[in-house]
Coordinates of C-alpha atoms in Angstrom, one line a residue:
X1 CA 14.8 -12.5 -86.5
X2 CA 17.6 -14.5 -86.5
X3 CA 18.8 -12.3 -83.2
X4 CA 15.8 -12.5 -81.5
X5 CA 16.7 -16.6 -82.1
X6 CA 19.8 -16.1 -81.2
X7 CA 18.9 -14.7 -77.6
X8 CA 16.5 -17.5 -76.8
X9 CA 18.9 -20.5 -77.7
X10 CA 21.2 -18.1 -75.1
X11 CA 18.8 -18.2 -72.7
X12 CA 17.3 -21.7 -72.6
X13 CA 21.0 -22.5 -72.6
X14 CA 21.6 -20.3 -69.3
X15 CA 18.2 -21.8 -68.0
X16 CA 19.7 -25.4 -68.3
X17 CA 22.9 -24.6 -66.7
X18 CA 20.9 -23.0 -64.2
X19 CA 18.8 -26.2 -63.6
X20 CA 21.8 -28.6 -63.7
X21 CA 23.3 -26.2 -61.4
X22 CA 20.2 -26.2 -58.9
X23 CA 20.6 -30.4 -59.3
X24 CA 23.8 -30.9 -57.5
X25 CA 23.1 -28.3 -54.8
X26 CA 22.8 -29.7 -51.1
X27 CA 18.8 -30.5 -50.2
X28 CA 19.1 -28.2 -47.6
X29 CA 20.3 -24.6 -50.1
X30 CA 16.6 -25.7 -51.8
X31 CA 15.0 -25.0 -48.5
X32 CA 16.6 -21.6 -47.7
X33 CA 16.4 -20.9 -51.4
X34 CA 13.2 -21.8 -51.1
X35 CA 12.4 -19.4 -48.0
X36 CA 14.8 -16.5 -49.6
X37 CA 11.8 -16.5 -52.6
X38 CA 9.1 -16.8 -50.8
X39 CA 10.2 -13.5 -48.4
X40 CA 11.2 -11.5 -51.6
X41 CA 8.1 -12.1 -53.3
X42 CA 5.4 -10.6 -50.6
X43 CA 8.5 -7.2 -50.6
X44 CA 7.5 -7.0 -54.5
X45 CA 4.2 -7.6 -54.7
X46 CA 3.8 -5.0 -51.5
X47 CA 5.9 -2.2 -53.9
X48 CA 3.3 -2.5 -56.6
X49 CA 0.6 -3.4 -54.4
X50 CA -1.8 0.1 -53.9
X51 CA -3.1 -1.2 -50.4
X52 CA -1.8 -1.5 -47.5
X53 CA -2.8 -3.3 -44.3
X54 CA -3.2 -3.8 -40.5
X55 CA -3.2 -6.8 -38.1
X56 CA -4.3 -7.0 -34.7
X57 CA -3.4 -9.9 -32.6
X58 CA -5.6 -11.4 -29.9
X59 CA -2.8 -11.3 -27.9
X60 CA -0.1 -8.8 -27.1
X61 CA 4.0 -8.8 -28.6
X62 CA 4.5 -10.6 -25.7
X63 CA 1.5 -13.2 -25.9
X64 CA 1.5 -12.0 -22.2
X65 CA -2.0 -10.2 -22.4
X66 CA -4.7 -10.2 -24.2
X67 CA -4.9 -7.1 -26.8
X68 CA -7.9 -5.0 -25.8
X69 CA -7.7 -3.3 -29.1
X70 CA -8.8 -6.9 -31.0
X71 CA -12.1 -6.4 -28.6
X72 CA -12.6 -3.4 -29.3
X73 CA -12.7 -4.4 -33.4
X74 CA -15.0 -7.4 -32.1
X75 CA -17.7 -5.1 -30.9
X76 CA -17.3 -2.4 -33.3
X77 CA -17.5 -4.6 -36.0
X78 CA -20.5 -6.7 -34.3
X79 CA -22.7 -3.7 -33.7
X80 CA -22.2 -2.0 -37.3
X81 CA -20.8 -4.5 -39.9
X82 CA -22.7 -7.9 -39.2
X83 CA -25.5 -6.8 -41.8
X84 CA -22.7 -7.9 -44.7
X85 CA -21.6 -10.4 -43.2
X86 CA -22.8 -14.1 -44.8
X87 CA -20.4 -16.2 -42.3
X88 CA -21.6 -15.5 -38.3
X89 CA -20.8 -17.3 -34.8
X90 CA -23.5 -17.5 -32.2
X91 CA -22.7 -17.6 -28.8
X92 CA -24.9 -16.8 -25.5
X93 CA -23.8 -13.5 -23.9
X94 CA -23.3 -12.3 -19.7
X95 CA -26.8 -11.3 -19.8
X96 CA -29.8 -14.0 -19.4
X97 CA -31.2 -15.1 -23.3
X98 CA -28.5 -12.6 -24.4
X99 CA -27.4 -13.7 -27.7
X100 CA -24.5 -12.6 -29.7
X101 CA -23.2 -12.8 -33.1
X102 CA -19.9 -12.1 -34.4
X103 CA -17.8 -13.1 -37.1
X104 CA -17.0 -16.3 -38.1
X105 CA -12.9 -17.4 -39.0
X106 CA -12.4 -15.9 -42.6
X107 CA -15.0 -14.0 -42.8
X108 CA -14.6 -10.6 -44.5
X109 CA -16.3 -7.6 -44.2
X110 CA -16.8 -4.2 -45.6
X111 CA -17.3 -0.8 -43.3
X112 CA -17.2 2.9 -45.1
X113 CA -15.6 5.8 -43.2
X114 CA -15.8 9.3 -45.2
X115 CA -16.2 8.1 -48.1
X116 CA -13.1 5.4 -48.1
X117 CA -13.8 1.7 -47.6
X118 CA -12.2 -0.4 -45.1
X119 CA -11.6 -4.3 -45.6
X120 CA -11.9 -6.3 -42.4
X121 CA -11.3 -10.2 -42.0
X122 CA -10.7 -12.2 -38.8
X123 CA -8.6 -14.6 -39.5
X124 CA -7.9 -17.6 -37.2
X125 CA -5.0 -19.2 -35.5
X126 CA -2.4 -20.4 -38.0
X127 CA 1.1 -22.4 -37.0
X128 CA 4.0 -20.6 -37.3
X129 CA 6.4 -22.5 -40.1
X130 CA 9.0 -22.4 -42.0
X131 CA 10.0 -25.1 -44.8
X132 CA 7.6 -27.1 -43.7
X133 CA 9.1 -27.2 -40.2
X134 CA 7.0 -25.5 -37.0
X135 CA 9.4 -22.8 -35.1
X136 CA 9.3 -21.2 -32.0
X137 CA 9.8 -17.5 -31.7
X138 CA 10.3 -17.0 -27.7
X139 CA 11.2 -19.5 -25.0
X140 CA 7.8 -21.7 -24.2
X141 CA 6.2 -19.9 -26.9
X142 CA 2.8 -21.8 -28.6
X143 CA 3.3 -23.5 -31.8
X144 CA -0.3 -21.4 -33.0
X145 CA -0.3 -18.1 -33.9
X146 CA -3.5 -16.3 -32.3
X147 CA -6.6 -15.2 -33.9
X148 CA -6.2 -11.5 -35.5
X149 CA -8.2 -8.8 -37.7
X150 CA -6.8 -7.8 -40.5
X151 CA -7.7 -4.4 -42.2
X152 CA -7.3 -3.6 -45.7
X153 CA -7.1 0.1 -47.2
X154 CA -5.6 1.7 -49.8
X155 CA -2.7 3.6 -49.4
X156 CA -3.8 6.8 -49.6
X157 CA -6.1 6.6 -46.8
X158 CA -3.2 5.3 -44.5
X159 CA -3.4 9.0 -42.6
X160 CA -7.1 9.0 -42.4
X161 CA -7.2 5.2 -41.4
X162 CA -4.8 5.7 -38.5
X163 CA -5.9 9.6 -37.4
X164 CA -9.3 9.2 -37.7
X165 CA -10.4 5.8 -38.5
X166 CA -9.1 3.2 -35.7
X167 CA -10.0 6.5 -33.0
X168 CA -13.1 6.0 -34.3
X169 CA -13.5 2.6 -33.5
X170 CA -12.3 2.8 -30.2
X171 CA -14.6 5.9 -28.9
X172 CA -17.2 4.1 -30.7
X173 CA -16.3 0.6 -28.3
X174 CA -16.4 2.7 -24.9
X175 CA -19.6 4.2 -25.5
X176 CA -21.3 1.0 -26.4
X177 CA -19.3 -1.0 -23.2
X178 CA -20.7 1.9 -21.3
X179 CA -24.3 1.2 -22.3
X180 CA -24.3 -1.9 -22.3
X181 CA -22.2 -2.6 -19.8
X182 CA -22.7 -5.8 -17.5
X183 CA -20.9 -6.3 -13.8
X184 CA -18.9 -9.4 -13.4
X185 CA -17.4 -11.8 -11.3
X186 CA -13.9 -13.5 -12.0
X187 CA -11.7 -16.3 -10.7
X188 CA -8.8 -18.1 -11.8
X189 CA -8.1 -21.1 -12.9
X190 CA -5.2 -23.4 -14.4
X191 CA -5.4 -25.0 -17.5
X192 CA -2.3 -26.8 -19.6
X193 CA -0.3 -25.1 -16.3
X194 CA -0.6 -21.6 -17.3
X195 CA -3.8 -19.3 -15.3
X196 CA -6.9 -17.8 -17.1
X197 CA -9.6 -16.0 -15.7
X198 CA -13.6 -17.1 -16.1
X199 CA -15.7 -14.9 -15.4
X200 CA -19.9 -15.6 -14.9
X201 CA -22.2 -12.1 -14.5
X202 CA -22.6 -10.6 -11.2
X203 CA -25.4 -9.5 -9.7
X204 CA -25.1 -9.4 -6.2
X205 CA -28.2 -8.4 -4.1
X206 CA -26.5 -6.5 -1.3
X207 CA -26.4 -3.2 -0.3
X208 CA -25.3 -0.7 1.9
X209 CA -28.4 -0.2 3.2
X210 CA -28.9 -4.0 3.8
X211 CA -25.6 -4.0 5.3
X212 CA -26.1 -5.2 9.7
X213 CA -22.9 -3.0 10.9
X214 CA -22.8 0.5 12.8
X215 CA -24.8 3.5 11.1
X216 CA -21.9 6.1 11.5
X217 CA -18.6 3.1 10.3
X218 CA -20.8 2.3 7.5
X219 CA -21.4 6.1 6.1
X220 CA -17.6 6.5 6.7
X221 CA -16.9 3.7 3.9
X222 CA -19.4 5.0 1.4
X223 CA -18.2 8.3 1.3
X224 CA -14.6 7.1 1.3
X225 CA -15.6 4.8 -1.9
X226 CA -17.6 7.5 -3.7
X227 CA -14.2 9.8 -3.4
X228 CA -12.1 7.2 -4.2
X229 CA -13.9 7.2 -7.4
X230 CA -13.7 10.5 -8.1
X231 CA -9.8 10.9 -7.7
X232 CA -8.2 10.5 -10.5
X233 CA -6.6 14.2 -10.9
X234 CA -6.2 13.6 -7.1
X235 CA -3.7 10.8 -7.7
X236 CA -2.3 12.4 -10.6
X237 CA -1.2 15.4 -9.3
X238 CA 0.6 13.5 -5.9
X239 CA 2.1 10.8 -8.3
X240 CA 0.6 8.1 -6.9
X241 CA -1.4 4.9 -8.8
X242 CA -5.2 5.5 -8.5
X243 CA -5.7 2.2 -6.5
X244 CA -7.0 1.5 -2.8
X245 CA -7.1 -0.9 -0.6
X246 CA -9.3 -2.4 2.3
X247 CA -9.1 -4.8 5.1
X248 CA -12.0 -6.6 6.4
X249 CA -11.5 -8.3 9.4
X250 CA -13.6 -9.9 11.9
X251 CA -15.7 -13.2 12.8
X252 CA -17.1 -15.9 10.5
X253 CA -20.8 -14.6 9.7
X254 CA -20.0 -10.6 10.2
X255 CA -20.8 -9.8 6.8
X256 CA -17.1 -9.5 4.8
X257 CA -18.6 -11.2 1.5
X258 CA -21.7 -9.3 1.9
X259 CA -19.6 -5.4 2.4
X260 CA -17.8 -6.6 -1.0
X261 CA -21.2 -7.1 -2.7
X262 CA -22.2 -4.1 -1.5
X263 CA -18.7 -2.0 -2.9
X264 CA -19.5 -3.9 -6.2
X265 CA -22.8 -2.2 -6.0
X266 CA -22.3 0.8 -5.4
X267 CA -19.4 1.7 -7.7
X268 CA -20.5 -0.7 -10.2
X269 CA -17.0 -2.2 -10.5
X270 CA -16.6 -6.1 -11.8
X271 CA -15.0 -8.2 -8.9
X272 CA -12.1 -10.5 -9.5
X273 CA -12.0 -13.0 -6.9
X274 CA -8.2 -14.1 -7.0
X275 CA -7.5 -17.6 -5.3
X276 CA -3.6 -18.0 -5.0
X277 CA -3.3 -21.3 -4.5
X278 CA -3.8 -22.3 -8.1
X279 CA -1.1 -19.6 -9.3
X280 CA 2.0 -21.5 -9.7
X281 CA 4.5 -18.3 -9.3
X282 CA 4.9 -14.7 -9.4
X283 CA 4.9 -14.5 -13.6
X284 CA 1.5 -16.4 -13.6
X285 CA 0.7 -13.8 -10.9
X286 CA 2.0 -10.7 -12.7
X287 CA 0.2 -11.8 -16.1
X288 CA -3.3 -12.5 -14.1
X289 CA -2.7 -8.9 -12.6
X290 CA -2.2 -7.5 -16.3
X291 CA -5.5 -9.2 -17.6
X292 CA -7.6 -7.5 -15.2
X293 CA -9.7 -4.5 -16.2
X294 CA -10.2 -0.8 -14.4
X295 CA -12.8 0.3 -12.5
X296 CA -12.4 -3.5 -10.6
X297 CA -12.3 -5.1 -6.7
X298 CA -9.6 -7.5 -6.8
X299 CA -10.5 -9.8 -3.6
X300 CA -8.1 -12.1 -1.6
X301 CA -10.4 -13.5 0.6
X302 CA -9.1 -15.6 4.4
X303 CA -5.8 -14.2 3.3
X304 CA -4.4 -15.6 7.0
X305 CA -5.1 -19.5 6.0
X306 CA -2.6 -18.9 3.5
X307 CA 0.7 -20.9 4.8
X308 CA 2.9 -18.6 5.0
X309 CA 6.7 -19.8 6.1
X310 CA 10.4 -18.1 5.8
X311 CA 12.7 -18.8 3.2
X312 CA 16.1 -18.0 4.7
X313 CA 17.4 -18.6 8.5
X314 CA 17.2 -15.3 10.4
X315 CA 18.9 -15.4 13.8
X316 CA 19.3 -13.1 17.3
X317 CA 18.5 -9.7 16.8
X318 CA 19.0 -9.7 13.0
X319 CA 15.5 -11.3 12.9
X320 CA 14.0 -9.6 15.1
X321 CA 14.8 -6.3 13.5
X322 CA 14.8 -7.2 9.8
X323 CA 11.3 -6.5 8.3
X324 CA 12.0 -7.2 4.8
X325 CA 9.4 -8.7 2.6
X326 CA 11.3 -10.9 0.2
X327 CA 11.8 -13.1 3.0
X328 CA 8.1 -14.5 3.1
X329 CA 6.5 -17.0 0.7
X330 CA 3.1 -18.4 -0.6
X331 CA 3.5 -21.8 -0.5
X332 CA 1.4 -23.1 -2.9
X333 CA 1.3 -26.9 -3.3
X334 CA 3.8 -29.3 -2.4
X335 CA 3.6 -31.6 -5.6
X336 CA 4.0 -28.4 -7.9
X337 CA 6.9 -30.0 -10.0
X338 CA 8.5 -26.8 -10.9
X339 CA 8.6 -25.4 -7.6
X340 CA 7.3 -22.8 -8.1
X341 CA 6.3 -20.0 -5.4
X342 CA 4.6 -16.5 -5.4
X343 CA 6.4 -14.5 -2.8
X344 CA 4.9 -12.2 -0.3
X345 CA 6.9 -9.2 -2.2
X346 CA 5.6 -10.7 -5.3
X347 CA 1.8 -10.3 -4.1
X348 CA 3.1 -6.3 -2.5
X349 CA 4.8 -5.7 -5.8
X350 CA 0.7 -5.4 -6.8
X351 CA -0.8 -4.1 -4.3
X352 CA 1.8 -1.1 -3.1
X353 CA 4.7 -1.4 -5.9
X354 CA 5.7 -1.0 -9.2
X355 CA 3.0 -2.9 -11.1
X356 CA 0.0 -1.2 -9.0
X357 CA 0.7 1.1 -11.5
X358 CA 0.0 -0.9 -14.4
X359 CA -4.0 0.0 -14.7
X360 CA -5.9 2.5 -12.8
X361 CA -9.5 2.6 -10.3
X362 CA -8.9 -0.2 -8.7
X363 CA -9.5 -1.3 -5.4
X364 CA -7.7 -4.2 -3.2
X365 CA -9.9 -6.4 -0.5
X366 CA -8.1 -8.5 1.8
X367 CA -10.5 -10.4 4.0
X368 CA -9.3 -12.4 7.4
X369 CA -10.8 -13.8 10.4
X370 CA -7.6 -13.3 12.2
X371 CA -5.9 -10.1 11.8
X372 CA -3.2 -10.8 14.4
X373 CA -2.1 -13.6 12.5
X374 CA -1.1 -11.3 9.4
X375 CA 2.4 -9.7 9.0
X376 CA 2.6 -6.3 9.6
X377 CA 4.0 -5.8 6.1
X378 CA 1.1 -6.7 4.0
X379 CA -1.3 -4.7 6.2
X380 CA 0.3 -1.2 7.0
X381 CA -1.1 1.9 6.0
X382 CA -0.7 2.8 2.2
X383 CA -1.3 -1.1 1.2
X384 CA -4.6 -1.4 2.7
X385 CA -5.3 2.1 3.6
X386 CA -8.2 1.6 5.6
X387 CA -8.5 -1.5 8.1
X388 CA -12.8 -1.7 8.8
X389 CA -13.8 -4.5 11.9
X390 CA -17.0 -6.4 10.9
X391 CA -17.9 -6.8 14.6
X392 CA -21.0 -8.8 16.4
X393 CA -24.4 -7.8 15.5
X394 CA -26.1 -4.8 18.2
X395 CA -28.9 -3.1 18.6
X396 CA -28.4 -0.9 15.7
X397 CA -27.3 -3.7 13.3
X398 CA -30.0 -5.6 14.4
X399 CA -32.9 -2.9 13.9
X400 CA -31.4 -2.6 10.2
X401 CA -32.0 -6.5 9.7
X402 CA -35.5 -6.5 11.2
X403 CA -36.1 -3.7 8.3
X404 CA -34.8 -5.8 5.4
X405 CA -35.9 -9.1 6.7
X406 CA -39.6 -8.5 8.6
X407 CA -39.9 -4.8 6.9
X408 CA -40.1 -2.9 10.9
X409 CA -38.6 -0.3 13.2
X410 CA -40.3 -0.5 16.2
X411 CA -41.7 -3.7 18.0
X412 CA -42.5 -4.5 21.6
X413 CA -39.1 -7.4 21.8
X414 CA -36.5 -4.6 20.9
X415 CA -35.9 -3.4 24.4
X416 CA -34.8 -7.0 25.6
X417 CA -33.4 -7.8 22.3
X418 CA -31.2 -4.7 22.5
X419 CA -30.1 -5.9 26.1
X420 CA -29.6 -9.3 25.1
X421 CA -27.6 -8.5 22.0
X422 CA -25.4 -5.9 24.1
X423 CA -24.8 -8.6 26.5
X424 CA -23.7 -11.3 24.1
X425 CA -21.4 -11.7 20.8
X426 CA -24.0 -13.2 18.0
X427 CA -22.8 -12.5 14.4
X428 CA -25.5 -10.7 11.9
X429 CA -25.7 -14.3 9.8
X430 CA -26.7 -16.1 13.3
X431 CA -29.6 -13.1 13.9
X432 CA -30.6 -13.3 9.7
X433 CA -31.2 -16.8 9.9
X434 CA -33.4 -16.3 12.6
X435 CA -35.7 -13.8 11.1
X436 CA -36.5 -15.5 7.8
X437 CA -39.4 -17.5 7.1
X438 CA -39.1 -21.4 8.3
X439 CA -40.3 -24.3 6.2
X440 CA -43.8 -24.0 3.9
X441 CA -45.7 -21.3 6.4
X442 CA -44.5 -18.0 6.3
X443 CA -43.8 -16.3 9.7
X444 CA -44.7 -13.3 11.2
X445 CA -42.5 -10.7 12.6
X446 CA -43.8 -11.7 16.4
X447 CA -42.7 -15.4 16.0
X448 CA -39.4 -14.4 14.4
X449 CA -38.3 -11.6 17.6
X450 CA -39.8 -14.2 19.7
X451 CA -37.8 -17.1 18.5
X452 CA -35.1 -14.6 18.4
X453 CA -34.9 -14.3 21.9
X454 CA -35.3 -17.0 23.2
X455 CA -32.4 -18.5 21.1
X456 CA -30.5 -15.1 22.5
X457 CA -31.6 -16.7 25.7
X458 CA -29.9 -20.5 25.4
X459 CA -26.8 -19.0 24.1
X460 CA -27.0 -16.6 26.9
X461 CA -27.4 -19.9 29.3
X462 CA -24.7 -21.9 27.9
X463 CA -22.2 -18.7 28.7
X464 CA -22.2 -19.5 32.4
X465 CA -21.3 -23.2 31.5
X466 CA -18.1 -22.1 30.0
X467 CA -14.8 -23.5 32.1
X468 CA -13.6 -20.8 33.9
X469 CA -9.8 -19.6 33.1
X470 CA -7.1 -21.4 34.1
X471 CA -5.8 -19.1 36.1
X472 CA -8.8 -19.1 38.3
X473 CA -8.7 -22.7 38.3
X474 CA -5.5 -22.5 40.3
X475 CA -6.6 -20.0 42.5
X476 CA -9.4 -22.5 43.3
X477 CA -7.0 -25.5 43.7
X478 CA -4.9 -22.8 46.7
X479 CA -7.7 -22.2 48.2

């Protein structure tokens, strides 16, 4: 007894120097001691702990891109675990009235696969400290950690959780984005200078079939889309990223915006309509570029009214021979205080380089009004690999708008509309507008061809007007 008295006189002795010891240390040994403790503690708990877990960031490593697997466990976990759940978040979905519930921050759930149970909990975004003092982790890196899932199992089922389990989850997600799938539309936009995309569901009402362009050019398209989509082993087996690209070119009013409607429909891709002026370089490009999903139509629409200048001196023949990319750049905005650019090579690098890779069935769309104006570079074969005209309106374009519009094939007016249109460059929008219904009474198809024609007939008139070429003016002044 006297021992065991002994021994604890010896220790509250050691446990006093100890303390008077810890006294006169320097504030700042508390704080790592501090940290040193808190770090050991979690290691022993984990070694007698019989569960082990898994987190899964919003975002990637990086914080580049956002994880797919964490939606993946969103809509797993929304469609089979929700029952459980006493904590829910109600938001309205892509789809009109769509409403959908998900887990609220902290909320825990419990799912069962073969007979072992699984511990889910989202929890929500936490600063990053250490001794009571924020850190950052990578250069311009957020003071919040993003939202994750964290799943709890115990240690024997770590094989089944990550052979069988998380599998499971994701087949489970693709079937269910597959069935309930919903197209959409995407832009960019800047907010506390770094680019997100938005994204509103996309319906458009176009189709080929509604499409005012030549019969034969627009059967060519469809069957070069529908192979397109059916090309994967294709581009597999010649090494090459299963991506396309198009180039729509032509008038104002020739139907550009209405052909990419119609590719949306068809394939029933989403459509991300990327405006570069708000992108403040080529990283905010490059991260944009990762966010975006397969089976997409990335659009740059009037890609000419982009200003589009050289950024080194090129003289005599040097210049005229060089043809190197790197040269060209974006200009964005002149007040952009950092200067920032996205290069020409940058935009290519995504189109036709390295990062086309990075993702698969996509397809490009560059839309201009003026395909002369365009460098050679960012049009040539293999970047947009097929270059389609969306010409004047003609007969036959015509005849497939007076199907859609009036709902006929044959009329009296077709011969001298089909003369009329022949002789004179009027784009499909101009002939649509005149075919629809005007003001409260609705038209029929005779006053629309008739009004037709005789508008045909002004603009017909106010062609022999025009000022005759300059260099007939001159002959005129010889003469």
């Amino acid at each position: 007894m006297a021992l065991s008295v002994d021994k604890w006189v010896g220790f509250g002795s050691a446990m006093a120097g100890f303390g008077l010891l810890w006294s006169r240390m320097p504030e700042h040994v508390h704080d790592e001691a501090r940290y040193i403790i808190s770090s050991l503690v979690p290691m022993l708990m984990s070694y007698f702990n019989p569960y082990q877990q898994i987190s899964i960031s919003e975002l990637d490593a990086e914080r580049f891109r956002r994880n797919k697997l964490f939606d993946a466990v969103s809509i797993y976990l929304r469609s089979t675990c929700l029952d459980v759940a006493s904590k829910l978040k109600a938001e309205l979905g892509n789809k009109k009235d769509d409403l959908l519930i998900s887990l609220d921050d902290n909320q825990g759930v419990v799912d069962n696969f073969d007979g072992a149970r699984m511990w889910w909990r989202l929890c929500p975004k936490s600063s990053k400290k250490r001794g009571g003092t924020i850190i950052s982790l990578l250069p311009g890196d957020s003071d919040e950690q993003p939202r994750c899932y964290r799943l709890v199992f115990h240690k024997r089922h770590r094989k089944l959780v990550l052979d069988s389990y998380l599998p499971s989850v994701i087949r489970q997600w693709r079937e269910l984005i597959a069935k309930n799938r919903q197209r959409l539309l995407f832009t960019n936009y800047s907010r506390e200078g770094k680019s997100h995309w938005i994204n509103v569901p996309y319906n458009p009402p176009a189709t080929f079939d509604m499409l005012a362009m030549d019969h034969s050019k627009k059967d060519e398209v469809m069957e070069d889309l529908k192979v397109f989509s059916k090309a994967k082993e294709y581009h597999s087996k010649v090494g090459k990223a299963w991506k396309r690209g198009y180039l729509l070119h032509g008038p104002p009013g020739t139907g550009k915006s209405t052909m990419i409607g119609a590719m949306a429909n068809l394939l029933d891709y989403d459509v991300y309509d990327l405006d570069l002026t708000s992108i403040k370089d080529n990283a905010e490009l490059r991260k944009l570029f990762l966010d975006t999903r397969d089976k997409s139509i990335i659009v740059i629409e009037e890609i000419d009214a982009i200003d589009v200048e050289l950024t080194a001196k090129r003289h005599g023949k040097e210049a005229a021979e060089e043809n190197s990319d790197k040269h060209l750049v974006i200009k964005l905005s002149d007040n952009n205080k950092d200067n920032g650019k996205v290069t020409l090579s940058g935009l290519l690098s995504f189109v036709d380089g390295l990062w086309s890779a990075c993702g698969s069935e996509r397809i490009f769309v560059f839309t201009t009004n003026h395909v002369d104006r365009l460098d050679p570079a960012l049009i040539r074969r293999g970047r947009m690999d097929r270059h389609i005209e969306m010409s004047y309106c003609r007969f036959e374009a015509f005849k497939m708008l007076a199907k859609s519009y009036l709902d006929i094939t044959n009329h009296s007016l077709f011969g001298e509309l089909g003369q009329l249109l022949d002789e004179i460059d009027t784009t499909p929008a101009d002939v649509a507008d005149n075919l629809m219904p005007r003001g409260k009474r609705r038209r029929e198809a005779d006053d629309c061809l008739a009004g037709l024609v005789e508008t045909l007939k002004k603009n017909k008139a106010k062609m022999k007007f025009v000022a005759p070429p300059m260099d007939s003016m001159e002959e005129v002044k010889e003469e």
